[in-house]
Short mmCIF file of C-alpha atoms and ligand atoms in Angstrom, two decimals:
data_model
loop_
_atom_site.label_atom_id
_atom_site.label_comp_id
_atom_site.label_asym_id
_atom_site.label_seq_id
_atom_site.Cartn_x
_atom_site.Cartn_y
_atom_site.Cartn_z
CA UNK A 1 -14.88 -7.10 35.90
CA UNK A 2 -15.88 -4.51 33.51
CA UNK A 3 -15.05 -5.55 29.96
CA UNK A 4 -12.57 -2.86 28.36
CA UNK A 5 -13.84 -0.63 25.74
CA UNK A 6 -12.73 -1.11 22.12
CA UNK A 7 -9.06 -0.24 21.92
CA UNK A 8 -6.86 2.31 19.72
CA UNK A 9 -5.12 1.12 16.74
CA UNK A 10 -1.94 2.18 19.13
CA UNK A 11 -2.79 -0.73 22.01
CA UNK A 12 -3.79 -3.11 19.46
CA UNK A 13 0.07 -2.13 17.71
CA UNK A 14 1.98 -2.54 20.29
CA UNK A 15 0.53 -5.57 21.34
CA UNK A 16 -0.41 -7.33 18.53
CA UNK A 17 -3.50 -8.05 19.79
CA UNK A 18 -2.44 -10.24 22.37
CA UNK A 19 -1.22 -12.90 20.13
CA UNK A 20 1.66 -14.63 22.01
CA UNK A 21 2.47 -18.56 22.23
CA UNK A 22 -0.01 -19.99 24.32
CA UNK A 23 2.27 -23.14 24.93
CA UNK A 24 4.93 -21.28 26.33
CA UNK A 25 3.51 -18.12 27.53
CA UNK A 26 5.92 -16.14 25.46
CA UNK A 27 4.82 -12.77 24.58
CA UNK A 28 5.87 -13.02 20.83
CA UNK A 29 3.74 -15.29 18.60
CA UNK A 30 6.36 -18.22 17.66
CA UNK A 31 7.65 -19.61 13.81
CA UNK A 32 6.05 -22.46 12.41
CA UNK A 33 8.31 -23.56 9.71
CA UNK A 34 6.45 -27.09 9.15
CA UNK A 35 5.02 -27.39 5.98
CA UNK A 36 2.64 -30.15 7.23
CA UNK A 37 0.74 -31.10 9.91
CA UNK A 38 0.01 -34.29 11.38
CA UNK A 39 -3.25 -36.22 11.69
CA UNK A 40 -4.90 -38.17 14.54
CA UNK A 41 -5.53 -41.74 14.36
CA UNK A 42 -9.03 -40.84 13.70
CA UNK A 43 -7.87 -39.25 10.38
CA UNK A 44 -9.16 -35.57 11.64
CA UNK A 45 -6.52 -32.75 11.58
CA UNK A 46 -4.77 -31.51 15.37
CA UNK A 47 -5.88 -28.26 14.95
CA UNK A 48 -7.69 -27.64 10.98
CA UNK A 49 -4.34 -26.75 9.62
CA UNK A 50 -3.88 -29.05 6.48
CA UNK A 51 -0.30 -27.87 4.65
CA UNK A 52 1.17 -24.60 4.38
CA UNK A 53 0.73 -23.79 0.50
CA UNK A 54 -2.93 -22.51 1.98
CA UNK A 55 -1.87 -20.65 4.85
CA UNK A 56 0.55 -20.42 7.84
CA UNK A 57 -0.10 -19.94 11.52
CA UNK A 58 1.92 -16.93 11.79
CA UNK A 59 -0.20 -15.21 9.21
CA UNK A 60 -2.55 -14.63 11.42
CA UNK A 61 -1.70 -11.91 13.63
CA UNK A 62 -1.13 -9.93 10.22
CA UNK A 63 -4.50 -10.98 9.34
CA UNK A 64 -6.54 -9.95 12.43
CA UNK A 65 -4.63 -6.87 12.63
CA UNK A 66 -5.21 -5.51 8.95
CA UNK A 67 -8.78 -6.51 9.74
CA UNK A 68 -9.04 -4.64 12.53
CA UNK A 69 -7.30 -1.27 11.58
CA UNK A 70 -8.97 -1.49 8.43
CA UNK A 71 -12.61 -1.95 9.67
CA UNK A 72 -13.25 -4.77 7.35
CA UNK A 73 -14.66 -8.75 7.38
CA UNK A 74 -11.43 -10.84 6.76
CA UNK A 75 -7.65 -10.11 5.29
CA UNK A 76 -5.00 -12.09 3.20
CA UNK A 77 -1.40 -11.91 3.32
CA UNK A 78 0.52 -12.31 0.11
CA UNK A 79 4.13 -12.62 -1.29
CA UNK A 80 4.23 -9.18 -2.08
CA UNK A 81 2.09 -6.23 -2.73
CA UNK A 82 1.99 -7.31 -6.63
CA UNK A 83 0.45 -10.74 -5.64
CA UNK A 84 -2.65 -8.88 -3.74
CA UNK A 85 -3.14 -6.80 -6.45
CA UNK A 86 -2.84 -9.20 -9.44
CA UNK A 87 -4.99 -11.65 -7.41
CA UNK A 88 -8.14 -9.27 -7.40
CA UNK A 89 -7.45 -9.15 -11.16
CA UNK A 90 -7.11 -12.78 -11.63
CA UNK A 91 -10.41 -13.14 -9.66
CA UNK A 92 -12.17 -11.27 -12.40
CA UNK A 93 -13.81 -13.30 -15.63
CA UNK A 94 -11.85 -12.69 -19.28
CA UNK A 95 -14.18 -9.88 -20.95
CA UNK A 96 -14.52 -8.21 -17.56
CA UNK A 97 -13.98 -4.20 -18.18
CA UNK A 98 -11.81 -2.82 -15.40
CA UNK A 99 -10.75 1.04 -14.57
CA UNK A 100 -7.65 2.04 -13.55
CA UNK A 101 -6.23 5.30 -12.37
CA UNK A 102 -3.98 7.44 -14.87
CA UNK A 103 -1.50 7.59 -12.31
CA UNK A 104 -0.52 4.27 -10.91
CA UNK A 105 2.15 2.60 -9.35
CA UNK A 106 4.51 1.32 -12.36
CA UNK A 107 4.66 -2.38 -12.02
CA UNK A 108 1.06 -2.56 -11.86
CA UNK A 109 0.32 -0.59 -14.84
CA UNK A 110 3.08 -2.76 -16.55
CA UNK A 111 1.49 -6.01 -15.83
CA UNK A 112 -2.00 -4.42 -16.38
CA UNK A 113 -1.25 -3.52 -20.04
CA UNK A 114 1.10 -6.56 -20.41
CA UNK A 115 -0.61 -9.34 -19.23
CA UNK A 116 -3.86 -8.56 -18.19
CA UNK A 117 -5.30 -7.58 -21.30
CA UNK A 118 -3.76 -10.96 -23.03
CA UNK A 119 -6.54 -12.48 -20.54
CA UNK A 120 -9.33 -10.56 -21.52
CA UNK A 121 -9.51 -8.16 -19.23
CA UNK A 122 -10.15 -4.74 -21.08
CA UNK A 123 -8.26 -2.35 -19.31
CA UNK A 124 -9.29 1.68 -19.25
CA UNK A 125 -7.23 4.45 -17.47
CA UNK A 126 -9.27 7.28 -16.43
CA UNK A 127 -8.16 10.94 -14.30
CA UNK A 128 -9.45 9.43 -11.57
CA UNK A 129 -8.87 12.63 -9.36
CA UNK A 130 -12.06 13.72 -11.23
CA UNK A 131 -14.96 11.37 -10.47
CA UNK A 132 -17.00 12.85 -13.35
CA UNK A 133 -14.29 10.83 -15.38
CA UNK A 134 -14.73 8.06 -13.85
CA UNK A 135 -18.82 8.58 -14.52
CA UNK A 136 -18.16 9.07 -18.08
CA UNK A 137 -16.13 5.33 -18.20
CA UNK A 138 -18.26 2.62 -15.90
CA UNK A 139 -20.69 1.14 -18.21
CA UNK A 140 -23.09 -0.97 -15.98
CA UNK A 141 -22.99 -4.52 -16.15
CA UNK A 142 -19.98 -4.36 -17.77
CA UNK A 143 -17.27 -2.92 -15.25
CA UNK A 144 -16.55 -5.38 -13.21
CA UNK A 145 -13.74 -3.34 -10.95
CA UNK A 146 -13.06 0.31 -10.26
CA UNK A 147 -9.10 -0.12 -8.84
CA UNK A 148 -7.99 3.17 -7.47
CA UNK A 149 -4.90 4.13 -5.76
CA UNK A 150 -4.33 7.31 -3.00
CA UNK A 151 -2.02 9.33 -2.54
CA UNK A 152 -0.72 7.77 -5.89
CA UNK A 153 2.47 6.80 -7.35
CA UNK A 154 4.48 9.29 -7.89
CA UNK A 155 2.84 12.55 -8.06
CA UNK A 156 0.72 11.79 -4.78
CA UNK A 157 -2.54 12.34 -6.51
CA UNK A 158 -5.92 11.99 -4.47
CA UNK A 159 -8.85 10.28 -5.73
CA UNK A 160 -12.04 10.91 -3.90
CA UNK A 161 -13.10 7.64 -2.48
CA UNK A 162 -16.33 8.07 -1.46
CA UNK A 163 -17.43 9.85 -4.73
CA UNK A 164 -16.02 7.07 -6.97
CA UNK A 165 -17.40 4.08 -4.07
CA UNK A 166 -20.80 5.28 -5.05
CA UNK A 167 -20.19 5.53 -8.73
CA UNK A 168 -18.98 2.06 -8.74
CA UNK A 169 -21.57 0.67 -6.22
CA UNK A 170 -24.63 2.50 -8.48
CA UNK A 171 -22.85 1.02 -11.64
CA UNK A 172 -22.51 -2.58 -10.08
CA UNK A 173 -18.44 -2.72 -10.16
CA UNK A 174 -16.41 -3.69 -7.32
CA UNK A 175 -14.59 -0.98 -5.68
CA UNK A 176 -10.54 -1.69 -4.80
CA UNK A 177 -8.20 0.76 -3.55
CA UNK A 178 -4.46 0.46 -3.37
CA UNK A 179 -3.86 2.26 0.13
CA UNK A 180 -0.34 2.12 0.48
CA UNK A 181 0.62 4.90 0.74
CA UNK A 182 -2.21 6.00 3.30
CA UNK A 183 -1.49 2.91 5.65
CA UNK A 184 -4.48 1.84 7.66
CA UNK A 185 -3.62 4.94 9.84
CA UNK A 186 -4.94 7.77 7.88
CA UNK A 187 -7.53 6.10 5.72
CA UNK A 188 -10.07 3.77 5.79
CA UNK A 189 -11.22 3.25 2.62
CA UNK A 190 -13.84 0.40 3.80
CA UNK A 191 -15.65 2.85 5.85
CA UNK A 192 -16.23 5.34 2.91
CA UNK A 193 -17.41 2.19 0.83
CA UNK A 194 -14.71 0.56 -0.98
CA UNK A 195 -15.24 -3.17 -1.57
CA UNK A 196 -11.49 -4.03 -0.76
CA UNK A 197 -8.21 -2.78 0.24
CA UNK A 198 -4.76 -3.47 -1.27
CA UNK A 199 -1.49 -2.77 0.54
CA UNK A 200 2.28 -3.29 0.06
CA UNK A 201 3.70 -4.32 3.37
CA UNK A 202 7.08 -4.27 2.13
CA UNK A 203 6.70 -0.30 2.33
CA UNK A 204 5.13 1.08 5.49
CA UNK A 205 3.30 -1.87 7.71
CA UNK A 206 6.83 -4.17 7.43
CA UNK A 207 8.38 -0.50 7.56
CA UNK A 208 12.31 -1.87 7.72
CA UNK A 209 12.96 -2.29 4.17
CA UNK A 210 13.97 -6.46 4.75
CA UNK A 211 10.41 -8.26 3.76
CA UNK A 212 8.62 -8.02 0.39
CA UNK A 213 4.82 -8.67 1.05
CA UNK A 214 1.12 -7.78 0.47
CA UNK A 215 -2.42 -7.78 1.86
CA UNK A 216 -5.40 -7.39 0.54
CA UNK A 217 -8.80 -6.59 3.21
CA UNK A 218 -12.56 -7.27 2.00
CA UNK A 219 -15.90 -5.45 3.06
CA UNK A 220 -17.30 -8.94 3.12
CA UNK A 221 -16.70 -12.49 3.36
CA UNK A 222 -18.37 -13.08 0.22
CA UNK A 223 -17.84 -15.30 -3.09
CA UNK A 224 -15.15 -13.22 -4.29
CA UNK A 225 -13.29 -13.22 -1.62
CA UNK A 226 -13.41 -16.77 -1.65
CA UNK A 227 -11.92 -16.72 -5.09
CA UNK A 228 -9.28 -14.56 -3.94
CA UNK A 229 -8.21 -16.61 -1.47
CA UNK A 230 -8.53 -20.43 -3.69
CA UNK A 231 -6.35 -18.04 -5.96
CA UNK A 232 -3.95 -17.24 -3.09
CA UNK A 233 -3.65 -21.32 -1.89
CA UNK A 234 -4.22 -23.12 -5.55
CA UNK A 235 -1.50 -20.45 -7.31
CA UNK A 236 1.09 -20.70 -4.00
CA UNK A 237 1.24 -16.71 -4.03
CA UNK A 238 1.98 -17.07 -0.41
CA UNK A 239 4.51 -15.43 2.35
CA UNK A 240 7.27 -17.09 4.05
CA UNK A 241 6.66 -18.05 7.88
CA UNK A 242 9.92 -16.39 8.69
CA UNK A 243 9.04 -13.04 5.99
CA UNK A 244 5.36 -13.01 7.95
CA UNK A 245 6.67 -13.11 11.53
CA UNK A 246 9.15 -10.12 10.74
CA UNK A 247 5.82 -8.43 9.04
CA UNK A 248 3.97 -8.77 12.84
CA UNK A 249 6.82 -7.62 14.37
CA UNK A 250 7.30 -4.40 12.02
CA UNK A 251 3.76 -3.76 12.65
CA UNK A 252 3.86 -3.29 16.13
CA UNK A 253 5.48 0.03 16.06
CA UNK A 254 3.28 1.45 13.08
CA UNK A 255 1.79 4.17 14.87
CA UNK A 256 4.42 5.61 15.81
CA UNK A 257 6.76 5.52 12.80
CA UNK A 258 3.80 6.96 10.62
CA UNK A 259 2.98 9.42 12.53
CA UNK A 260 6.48 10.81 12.67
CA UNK A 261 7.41 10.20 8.54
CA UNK A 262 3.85 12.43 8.54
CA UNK A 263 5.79 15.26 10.41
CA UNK A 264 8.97 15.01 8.56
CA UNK A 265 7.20 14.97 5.38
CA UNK A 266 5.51 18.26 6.14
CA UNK A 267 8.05 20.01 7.31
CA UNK A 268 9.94 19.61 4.21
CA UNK A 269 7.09 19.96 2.29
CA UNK A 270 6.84 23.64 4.31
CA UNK A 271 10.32 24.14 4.19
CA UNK A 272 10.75 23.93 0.28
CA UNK A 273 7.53 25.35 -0.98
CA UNK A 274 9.34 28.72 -1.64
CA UNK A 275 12.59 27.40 -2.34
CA UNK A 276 14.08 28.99 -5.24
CA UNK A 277 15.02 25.87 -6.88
CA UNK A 278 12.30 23.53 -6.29
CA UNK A 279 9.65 24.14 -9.22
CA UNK A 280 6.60 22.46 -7.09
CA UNK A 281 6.40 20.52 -3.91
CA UNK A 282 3.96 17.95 -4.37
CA UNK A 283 1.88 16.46 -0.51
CA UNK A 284 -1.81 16.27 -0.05
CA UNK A 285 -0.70 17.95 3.18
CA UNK A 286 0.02 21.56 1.62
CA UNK A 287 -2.77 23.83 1.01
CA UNK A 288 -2.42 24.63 -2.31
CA UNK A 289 -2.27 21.33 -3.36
CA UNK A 290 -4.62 20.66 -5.79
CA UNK A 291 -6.02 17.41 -3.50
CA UNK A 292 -5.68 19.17 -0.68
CA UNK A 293 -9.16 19.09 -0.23
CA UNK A 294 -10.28 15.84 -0.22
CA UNK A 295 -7.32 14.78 1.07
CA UNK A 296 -8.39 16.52 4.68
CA UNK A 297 -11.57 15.47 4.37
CA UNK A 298 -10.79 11.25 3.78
CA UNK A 299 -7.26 11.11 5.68
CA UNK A 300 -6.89 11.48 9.44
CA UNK A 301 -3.88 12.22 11.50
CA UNK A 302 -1.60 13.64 8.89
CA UNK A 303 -1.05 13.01 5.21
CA UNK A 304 1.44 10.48 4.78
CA UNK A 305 5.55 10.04 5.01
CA UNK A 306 5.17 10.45 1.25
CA UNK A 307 6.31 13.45 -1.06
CA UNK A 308 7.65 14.54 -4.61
CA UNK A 309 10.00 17.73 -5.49
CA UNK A 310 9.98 19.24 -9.06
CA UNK A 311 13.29 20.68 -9.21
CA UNK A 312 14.70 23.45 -11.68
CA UNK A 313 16.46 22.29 -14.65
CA UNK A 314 14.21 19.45 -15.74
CA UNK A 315 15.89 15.99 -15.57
CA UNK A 316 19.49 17.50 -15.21
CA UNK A 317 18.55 19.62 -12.37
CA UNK A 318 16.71 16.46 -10.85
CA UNK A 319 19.72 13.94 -11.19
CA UNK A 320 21.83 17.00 -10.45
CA UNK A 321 20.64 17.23 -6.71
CA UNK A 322 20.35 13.68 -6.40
CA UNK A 323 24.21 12.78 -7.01
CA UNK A 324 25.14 15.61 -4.50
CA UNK A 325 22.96 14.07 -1.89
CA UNK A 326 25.18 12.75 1.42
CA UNK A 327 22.38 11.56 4.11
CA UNK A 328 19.46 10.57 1.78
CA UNK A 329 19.74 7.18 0.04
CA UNK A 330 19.25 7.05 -3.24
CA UNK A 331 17.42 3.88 -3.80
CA UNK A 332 13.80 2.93 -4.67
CA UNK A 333 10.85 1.82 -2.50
CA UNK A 334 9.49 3.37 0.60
CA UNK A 335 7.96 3.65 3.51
CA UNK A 336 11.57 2.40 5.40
CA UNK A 337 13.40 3.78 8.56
CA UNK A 338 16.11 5.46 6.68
CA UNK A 339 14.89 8.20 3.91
CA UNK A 340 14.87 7.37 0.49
CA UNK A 341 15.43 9.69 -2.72
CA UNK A 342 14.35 8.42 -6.40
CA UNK A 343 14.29 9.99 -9.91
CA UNK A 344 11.39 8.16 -11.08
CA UNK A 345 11.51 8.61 -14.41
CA UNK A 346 14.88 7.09 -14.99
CA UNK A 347 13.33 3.83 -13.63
CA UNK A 348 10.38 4.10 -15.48
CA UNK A 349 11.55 4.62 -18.92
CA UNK A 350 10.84 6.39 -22.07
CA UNK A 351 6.94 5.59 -21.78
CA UNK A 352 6.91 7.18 -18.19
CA UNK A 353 4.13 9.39 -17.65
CA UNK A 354 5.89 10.80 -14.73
CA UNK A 355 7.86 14.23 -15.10
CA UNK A 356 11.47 14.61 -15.63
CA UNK A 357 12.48 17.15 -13.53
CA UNK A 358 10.53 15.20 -10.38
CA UNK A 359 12.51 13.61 -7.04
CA UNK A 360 10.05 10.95 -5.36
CA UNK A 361 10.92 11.24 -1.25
CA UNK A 362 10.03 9.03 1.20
CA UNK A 363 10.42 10.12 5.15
CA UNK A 364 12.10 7.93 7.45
CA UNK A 365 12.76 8.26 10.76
CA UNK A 366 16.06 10.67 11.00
CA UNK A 367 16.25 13.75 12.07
CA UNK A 368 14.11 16.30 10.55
CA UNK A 369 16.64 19.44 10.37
CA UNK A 370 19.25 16.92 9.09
CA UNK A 371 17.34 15.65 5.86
CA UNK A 372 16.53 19.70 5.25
CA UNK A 373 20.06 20.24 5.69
CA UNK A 374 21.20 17.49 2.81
CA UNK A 375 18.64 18.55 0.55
CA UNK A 376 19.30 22.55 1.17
CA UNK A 377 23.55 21.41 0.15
CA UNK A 378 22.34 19.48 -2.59
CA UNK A 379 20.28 22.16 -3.78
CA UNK A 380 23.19 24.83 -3.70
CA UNK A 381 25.14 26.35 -6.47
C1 PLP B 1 5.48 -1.04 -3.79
C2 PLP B 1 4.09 -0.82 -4.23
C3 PLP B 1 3.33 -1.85 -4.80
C4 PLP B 1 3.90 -3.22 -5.08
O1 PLP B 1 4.29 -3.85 -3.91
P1 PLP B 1 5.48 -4.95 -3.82
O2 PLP B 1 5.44 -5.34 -2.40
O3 PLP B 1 6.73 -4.26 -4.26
O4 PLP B 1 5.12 -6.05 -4.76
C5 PLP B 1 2.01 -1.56 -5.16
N1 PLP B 1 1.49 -0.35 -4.96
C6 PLP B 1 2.18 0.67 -4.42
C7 PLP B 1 1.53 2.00 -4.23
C8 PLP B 1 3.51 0.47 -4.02
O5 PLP B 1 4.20 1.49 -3.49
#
């Protein structure tokens, strides 16, 4: 027999890579709750599983899959997006200088400025949609980390990756990117030279709104991954067996529910560019966006389920619309079957970067002409 050629992310979706239950010939990889496992007389272990604080069987379909869509050497699962992310910070040595986007998602920055400069870790945000920025901050042998994030949290913002990879690479720093709201779809942030990749699978790879979890990918199995993962198994930052198996099972259908939040999300995008009473329509999709650009040029197959409105009236406008919504839920998070509508800056408080009059939108997987519809009544006089 031939062997098959390399398959699309789509076959190795929808069948998990052919991970089933070899015992029983089930087509679903099975649960294994045990925390434990047994050894032989001869003291070795049945099958190099130890205990379940370092890992879980059913973590590794995630794994192999992440690894595979993402182009990488090896992947972690975590007990939620924040895990992944802190982790790569933990890994890092007190005194370590770090960069960090301007715009980033909010819990991060929180526990970036909170806790991570207690450590020792000296923390600098930089516009990091202008790489000349982030020039101007690495200081050789002294960044340790360039983290990005794109499209970011909230305003969809596009760093160029492989601009700041090779600032980062020429500097010496590690290179992380928090690609979230990209999925493994529409960017690869490996192949245009990032050292690692940092996902929430609570938003689009679980894509059901019912697991919190995380992943992180490397470039290479090398001594800091290593450190990330004796950080993952010595600090017990890990998933659920029952939380990971609903993760593999979300994932099978990823292709097709991003690539239909991508269509949504531009046709709304389209659809209230010129509406009187939306201020800006922010999505990497639409021309005259200012990331448009690069956007095209690093994503592939659409630009996300992801979008913001600016709507007239500032914050009152904003909340305005919101409370008159009937189809959209109102609710935070993303990346879900069912749409989901958020005034960021109430839930971000008074030190919120983010602007008042702005409605964060994540596509599910209704109707198109439906959410329109909600938004155009809620938008009414
Ligand atoms: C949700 C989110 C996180 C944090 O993930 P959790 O799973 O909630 O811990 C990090 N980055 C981005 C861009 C997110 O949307």
């Amino acid at each position: 027999m031939q062997p098959l050629p390399p398959h699309r992310p789509a076959t190795d979706l929808a069948q998990a890579l052919g991970f089933g239950d070899p015992t029983s010939g089930g087509l679903v990889p099975p649960i294994q709750p045990s925390t434990t496992y047994e050894r032989r007389p001869d003291n070795q272990l049945v099958a190099g599983r130890l205990y379940s604080r370092p890992d879980n069987p059913g973590y590794d379909v995630v794994e192999a899959l992440l690894t595979r869509l993402e182009g990488g050497a090896a992947s972690a699962v975590f007990s939620s997006g924040m895990t992944a992310a802190t982790t790569v910070f933990q890994a890092l040595k007190p005194g370590d200088h770090v960069i960090v986007p301007q715009q980033l998602y909010w819990a991060l920055r929180n526990w970036l400025l909170g806790w991570a400069s207690d450590w020792g870790l000296r923390i600098e945000a930089v516009d990091q949609t202008r790489p000349e920025c982030v020039a101007a901050a690495l200081r050789p042998g002294e960044t340790a980390l360039v983290w990005t994030e794109t499209p970011a949290n909230p305003t969809l913002a596009v760093t160029d990756l492989a601009a700041v990879a090779e600032l980062a690479r020429k500097a010496g720093a590690r290179f992380a990117v928090d690609s979230t709201f990209a999925t493994p779809l529409l960017s690869q942030p490996l192949a245009l030279g990032a050292d690692l990749v940092m996902h929430s699978a609570t938003k689009y790879l679980n894509g059901h709104s019912d697991v919190i979890a995380g992943t992180l990918t490397t470039r290479s199995n090398d001594a800091f991954w290593q450190r990330i993962l004796r950080i993952r198994s010595q600090g017990g930052a890990v998933l659920g067996p029952f939380e990971a198996w609903l993760l593999a099972r979300g994932l099978r259908t990823l292709h097709v529910r991003v690539a239909a939040q991508c269509r949504t999300a531009l046709a709304l995008a389209r659809h209230f560019e010129a509406h009187p009473r939306i201020v800006a329509v922010l999505y990497p999709g639409l021309e005259g966006f200012p990331g448009h650009a690069v956007a095209a040029r690093q994503m592939s197959g659409g630009f996300g389920g992801m979008l913001a409105l600016r709507v007239a009236g500032g914050a009152e406008g904003a909340l305005r619309t919101l409370s008159r919504l009937r189809l959209w839920k109102r609710a935070t998070s993303l990346g879900g079957v069912e749409s989901l509508i958020e005034h960021r800056a109430s839930l971000e408080g008074p030190t919120s970067p983010t602007p008042p009059d702005l409605l964060r939108l994540s596509t599910g997987l209704e109707d198109a002409g439906d959410l329109i519809a909600d938004l155009e009544a809620a938008l009414a006089d």
